[in-house]
Amino acid sequence: MNKTMVMTIFWLLLGTAVQSATAASTNNATGASAASSTSMPTVTGAWARATAPGQMVGAVYMTIASPVGARLQKIETSAAKMVEVHAMEHQNGIMRMRAVPSLHLAAGATVDLAPGGMHLMLMGLKQPLKAGDTLQLTMTFTTDKLAANTLVVDVPIRTTKPQ
Ligand SMILES: [Cu+2]
């Protein structure tokens, strides 16, 4: 191996190290530590359906993906008294909602919460969900790798499903 080649490898290695360090500090700066971790569930495409005045419940939809086995243990928001995971099922030709005590995600699984199917139900809304506003959910997951992790998700409120 000649000297030039050794130097090239050295610079390549150094370049990689610098890139990793930059990526790590960027994550800290934006506070996206939980979402960017590779061993944590991630949430994308979250939105809530705007509600009419007097309506006491609201629905939130999103896609949850997890690289590891995980369980959605708890969901909290200041917008409602409580949040439940609901599944839809046919019963004698009628669609009914059923509470899922704790949503389980297999390693590598993606779960879609979408209109007509699973959703998060906000029970006891403190005020109507107004289109254009944002609500915040705090989602606590337990995973196979880590005891418990919390994800804070900003949920835009809309009248229709995003395209
Ligand atoms: Cu529901």
mmCIF file of C-alpha atoms and ligand atoms in Angstrom:
data_model
loop_
_atom_site.group_PDB
_atom_site.id
_atom_site.type_symbol
_atom_site.label_atom_id
_atom_site.label_comp_id
_atom_site.label_asym_id
_atom_site.label_seq_id
_atom_site.Cartn_x
_atom_site.Cartn_y
_atom_site.Cartn_z
ATOM 1 C CA MET A 1 0.000 0.000 0.000
ATOM 2 C CA ASN A 2 1.495 3.333 -0.972
ATOM 3 C CA LYS A 3 1.511 6.483 1.111
ATOM 4 C CA THR A 4 -1.153 8.341 -0.911
ATOM 5 C CA MET A 5 -3.622 5.530 -0.482
ATOM 6 C CA VAL A 6 -3.094 5.391 3.273
ATOM 7 C CA MET A 7 -3.744 9.127 3.495
ATOM 8 C CA THR A 8 -6.942 8.796 1.421
ATOM 9 C CA ILE A 9 -8.308 6.117 3.745
ATOM 10 C CA PHE A 10 -7.397 8.251 6.740
ATOM 11 C CA TRP A 11 -9.338 11.235 5.359
ATOM 12 C CA LEU A 12 -12.313 9.084 4.453
ATOM 13 C CA LEU A 13 -12.471 7.764 8.002
ATOM 14 C CA LEU A 14 -12.083 11.237 9.466
ATOM 15 C CA GLY A 15 -14.792 12.578 7.167
ATOM 16 C CA THR A 16 -17.220 9.905 8.350
ATOM 17 C CA ALA A 17 -16.516 10.672 11.994
ATOM 18 C CA VAL A 18 -17.126 14.394 11.492
ATOM 19 C CA GLN A 19 -20.385 13.706 9.661
ATOM 20 C CA SER A 20 -21.681 11.518 12.502
ATOM 21 C CA ALA A 21 -20.813 14.139 15.104
ATOM 22 C CA THR A 22 -22.677 16.818 13.124
ATOM 23 C CA ALA A 23 -25.762 14.629 12.783
ATOM 24 C CA ALA A 24 -25.825 13.927 16.514
ATOM 25 C CA SER A 25 -25.618 17.572 17.515
ATOM 26 C CA THR A 26 -28.343 18.535 15.010
ATOM 27 C CA ASN A 27 -30.704 16.050 16.633
ATOM 28 C CA ASN A 28 -30.063 17.503 20.055
ATOM 29 C CA ALA A 29 -30.588 21.041 18.820
ATOM 30 C CA THR A 30 -34.025 20.301 17.362
ATOM 31 C CA GLY A 31 -35.093 18.195 20.306
ATOM 32 C CA ALA A 32 -36.042 15.353 17.984
ATOM 33 C CA SER A 33 -34.102 12.833 20.039
ATOM 34 C CA ALA A 34 -36.903 10.317 20.537
ATOM 35 C CA ALA A 35 -38.270 10.503 16.998
ATOM 36 C CA SER A 36 -34.871 10.151 15.331
ATOM 37 C CA SER A 37 -33.724 7.203 17.405
ATOM 38 C CA THR A 38 -33.593 3.974 15.427
ATOM 39 C CA SER A 39 -34.812 1.872 18.344
ATOM 40 C CA MET A 40 -38.007 3.831 18.948
ATOM 41 C CA PRO A 41 -41.429 3.861 17.305
ATOM 42 C CA THR A 42 -41.989 6.834 15.011
ATOM 43 C CA VAL A 43 -45.192 8.669 14.124
ATOM 44 C CA THR A 44 -45.869 10.239 10.726
ATOM 45 C CA GLY A 45 -48.822 11.914 9.015
ATOM 46 C CA ALA A 46 -50.708 12.685 12.228
ATOM 47 C CA TRP A 47 -53.905 14.728 11.927
ATOM 48 C CA ALA A 48 -57.082 15.257 13.917
ATOM 49 C CA ARG A 49 -60.563 15.770 12.508
ATOM 50 C CA ALA A 50 -62.092 19.166 13.330
ATOM 51 C CA THR A 51 -65.191 18.842 15.536
ATOM 52 C CA ALA A 52 -68.518 20.660 15.739
ATOM 53 C CA PRO A 53 -69.369 22.738 18.822
ATOM 54 C CA GLY A 54 -70.792 20.522 21.579
ATOM 55 C CA GLN A 55 -69.140 17.375 20.228
ATOM 56 C CA MET A 56 -67.418 15.654 23.164
ATOM 57 C CA VAL A 57 -65.175 13.247 21.243
ATOM 58 C CA GLY A 58 -62.591 13.675 18.508
ATOM 59 C CA ALA A 59 -60.496 11.335 16.371
ATOM 60 C CA VAL A 60 -56.776 11.402 15.619
ATOM 61 C CA TYR A 61 -55.178 9.471 12.760
ATOM 62 C CA MET A 62 -51.525 8.654 12.088
ATOM 63 C CA THR A 63 -49.060 6.026 10.966
ATOM 64 C CA ILE A 64 -46.976 4.384 13.672
ATOM 65 C CA ALA A 65 -43.881 2.393 12.706
ATOM 66 C CA SER A 66 -41.505 0.578 15.003
ATOM 67 C CA PRO A 67 -38.154 -1.065 14.296
ATOM 68 C CA VAL A 68 -38.479 -3.024 17.547
ATOM 69 C CA GLY A 69 -41.336 -4.736 19.324
ATOM 70 C CA ALA A 70 -43.257 -2.011 21.142
ATOM 71 C CA ARG A 71 -46.440 -1.346 23.011
ATOM 72 C CA LEU A 72 -48.317 1.942 23.088
ATOM 73 C CA GLN A 73 -48.891 2.221 26.793
ATOM 74 C CA LYS A 74 -50.336 5.643 27.382
ATOM 75 C CA ILE A 75 -51.522 8.704 25.438
ATOM 76 C CA GLU A 76 -52.112 12.067 27.031
ATOM 77 C CA THR A 77 -53.222 15.472 25.766
ATOM 78 C CA SER A 78 -54.288 18.742 27.326
ATOM 79 C CA ALA A 79 -57.093 18.891 24.716
ATOM 80 C CA ALA A 80 -59.168 16.086 26.279
ATOM 81 C CA LYS A 81 -59.814 14.218 29.521
ATOM 82 C CA MET A 82 -58.523 10.938 28.116
ATOM 83 C CA VAL A 83 -57.328 9.240 24.955
ATOM 84 C CA GLU A 84 -58.140 5.677 23.902
ATOM 85 C CA VAL A 85 -57.009 3.516 21.001
ATOM 86 C CA HIS A 86 -60.119 2.368 19.124
ATOM 87 C CA ALA A 87 -60.574 -0.367 16.573
ATOM 88 C CA MET A 88 -63.621 -0.683 14.308
ATOM 89 C CA GLU A 89 -65.453 -3.941 13.922
ATOM 90 C CA HIS A 90 -68.613 -5.191 12.255
ATOM 91 C CA GLN A 91 -71.234 -6.551 14.624
ATOM 92 C CA ASN A 92 -74.534 -7.704 13.061
ATOM 93 C CA GLY A 93 -73.953 -5.372 10.143
ATOM 94 C CA ILE A 94 -73.210 -2.371 12.345
ATOM 95 C CA MET A 95 -69.771 -0.793 12.667
ATOM 96 C CA ARG A 96 -68.817 -0.455 16.295
ATOM 97 C CA MET A 97 -65.807 1.028 18.047
ATOM 98 C CA ARG A 98 -63.900 -1.091 20.505
ATOM 99 C CA ALA A 99 -61.200 0.176 22.883
ATOM 100 C CA VAL A 100 -57.815 -1.512 22.506
ATOM 101 C CA PRO A 101 -56.185 -1.508 25.967
ATOM 102 C CA SER A 102 -52.639 -1.280 24.629
ATOM 103 C CA LEU A 103 -51.674 -1.300 20.988
ATOM 104 C CA HIS A 104 -48.868 -3.752 20.199
ATOM 105 C CA LEU A 105 -46.430 -3.267 17.327
ATOM 106 C CA ALA A 106 -44.322 -6.210 16.156
ATOM 107 C CA ALA A 107 -40.699 -5.445 15.246
ATOM 108 C CA GLY A 108 -40.657 -3.795 11.824
ATOM 109 C CA ALA A 109 -44.426 -3.333 11.773
ATOM 110 C CA THR A 110 -46.320 -0.282 10.546
ATOM 111 C CA VAL A 111 -49.819 0.409 11.841
ATOM 112 C CA ASP A 112 -52.131 2.785 9.994
ATOM 113 C CA LEU A 113 -54.711 4.665 12.013
ATOM 114 C CA ALA A 114 -57.087 5.995 9.354
ATOM 115 C CA PRO A 115 -60.743 7.007 8.909
ATOM 116 C CA GLY A 116 -62.972 3.916 8.911
ATOM 117 C CA GLY A 117 -60.392 1.929 10.851
ATOM 118 C CA MET A 118 -58.264 2.243 13.931
ATOM 119 C CA HIS A 119 -57.970 5.687 15.475
ATOM 120 C CA LEU A 120 -57.109 7.480 18.674
ATOM 121 C CA MET A 121 -60.257 8.739 20.347
ATOM 122 C CA LEU A 122 -60.097 11.910 22.382
ATOM 123 C CA MET A 123 -62.754 11.544 25.083
ATOM 124 C CA GLY A 124 -64.114 14.576 26.911
ATOM 125 C CA LEU A 125 -62.867 17.364 24.649
ATOM 126 C CA LYS A 126 -62.195 20.547 26.592
ATOM 127 C CA GLN A 127 -63.095 22.675 23.558
ATOM 128 C CA PRO A 128 -63.951 22.018 19.905
ATOM 129 C CA LEU A 129 -61.045 21.003 17.668
ATOM 130 C CA LYS A 130 -60.717 23.918 15.254
ATOM 131 C CA ALA A 131 -59.306 23.465 11.749
ATOM 132 C CA GLY A 132 -55.932 25.190 11.447
ATOM 133 C CA ASP A 133 -55.085 24.679 15.121
ATOM 134 C CA THR A 134 -52.658 22.084 16.434
ATOM 135 C CA LEU A 135 -53.014 19.801 19.426
ATOM 136 C CA GLN A 136 -50.231 17.940 21.129
ATOM 137 C CA LEU A 137 -50.183 14.281 22.130
ATOM 138 C CA THR A 138 -47.712 12.710 24.522
ATOM 139 C CA MET A 139 -47.379 9.047 23.623
ATOM 140 C CA THR A 140 -45.574 6.624 25.922
ATOM 141 C CA PHE A 141 -44.242 3.420 24.400
ATOM 142 C CA THR A 142 -42.531 0.510 26.080
ATOM 143 C CA THR A 143 -40.180 -1.403 23.818
ATOM 144 C CA ASP A 144 -38.245 -4.655 23.914
ATOM 145 C CA LYS A 145 -35.021 -2.656 24.113
ATOM 146 C CA LEU A 146 -35.891 0.188 26.471
ATOM 147 C CA ALA A 147 -38.169 0.415 29.460
ATOM 148 C CA ALA A 148 -40.295 3.377 28.437
ATOM 149 C CA ASN A 149 -40.028 6.180 25.936
ATOM 150 C CA THR A 150 -42.126 9.219 25.366
ATOM 151 C CA LEU A 151 -42.907 10.769 22.014
ATOM 152 C CA VAL A 152 -44.427 14.245 21.797
ATOM 153 C CA VAL A 153 -46.449 14.569 18.593
ATOM 154 C CA ASP A 154 -47.852 17.775 17.098
ATOM 155 C CA VAL A 155 -51.192 17.001 15.492
ATOM 156 C CA PRO A 156 -52.621 19.474 12.957
ATOM 157 C CA ILE A 157 -56.420 19.790 13.030
ATOM 158 C CA ARG A 158 -58.107 19.544 9.630
ATOM 159 C CA THR A 159 -61.557 19.131 8.132
ATOM 160 C CA THR A 160 -60.439 16.491 5.630
ATOM 161 C CA LYS A 161 -57.816 13.785 5.316
ATOM 162 C CA PRO A 162 -54.451 15.090 4.010
ATOM 163 C CA GLN A 163 -53.663 13.991 0.424
HETATM 164 CU CU CU B 1 -63.517 5.804 18.591
#
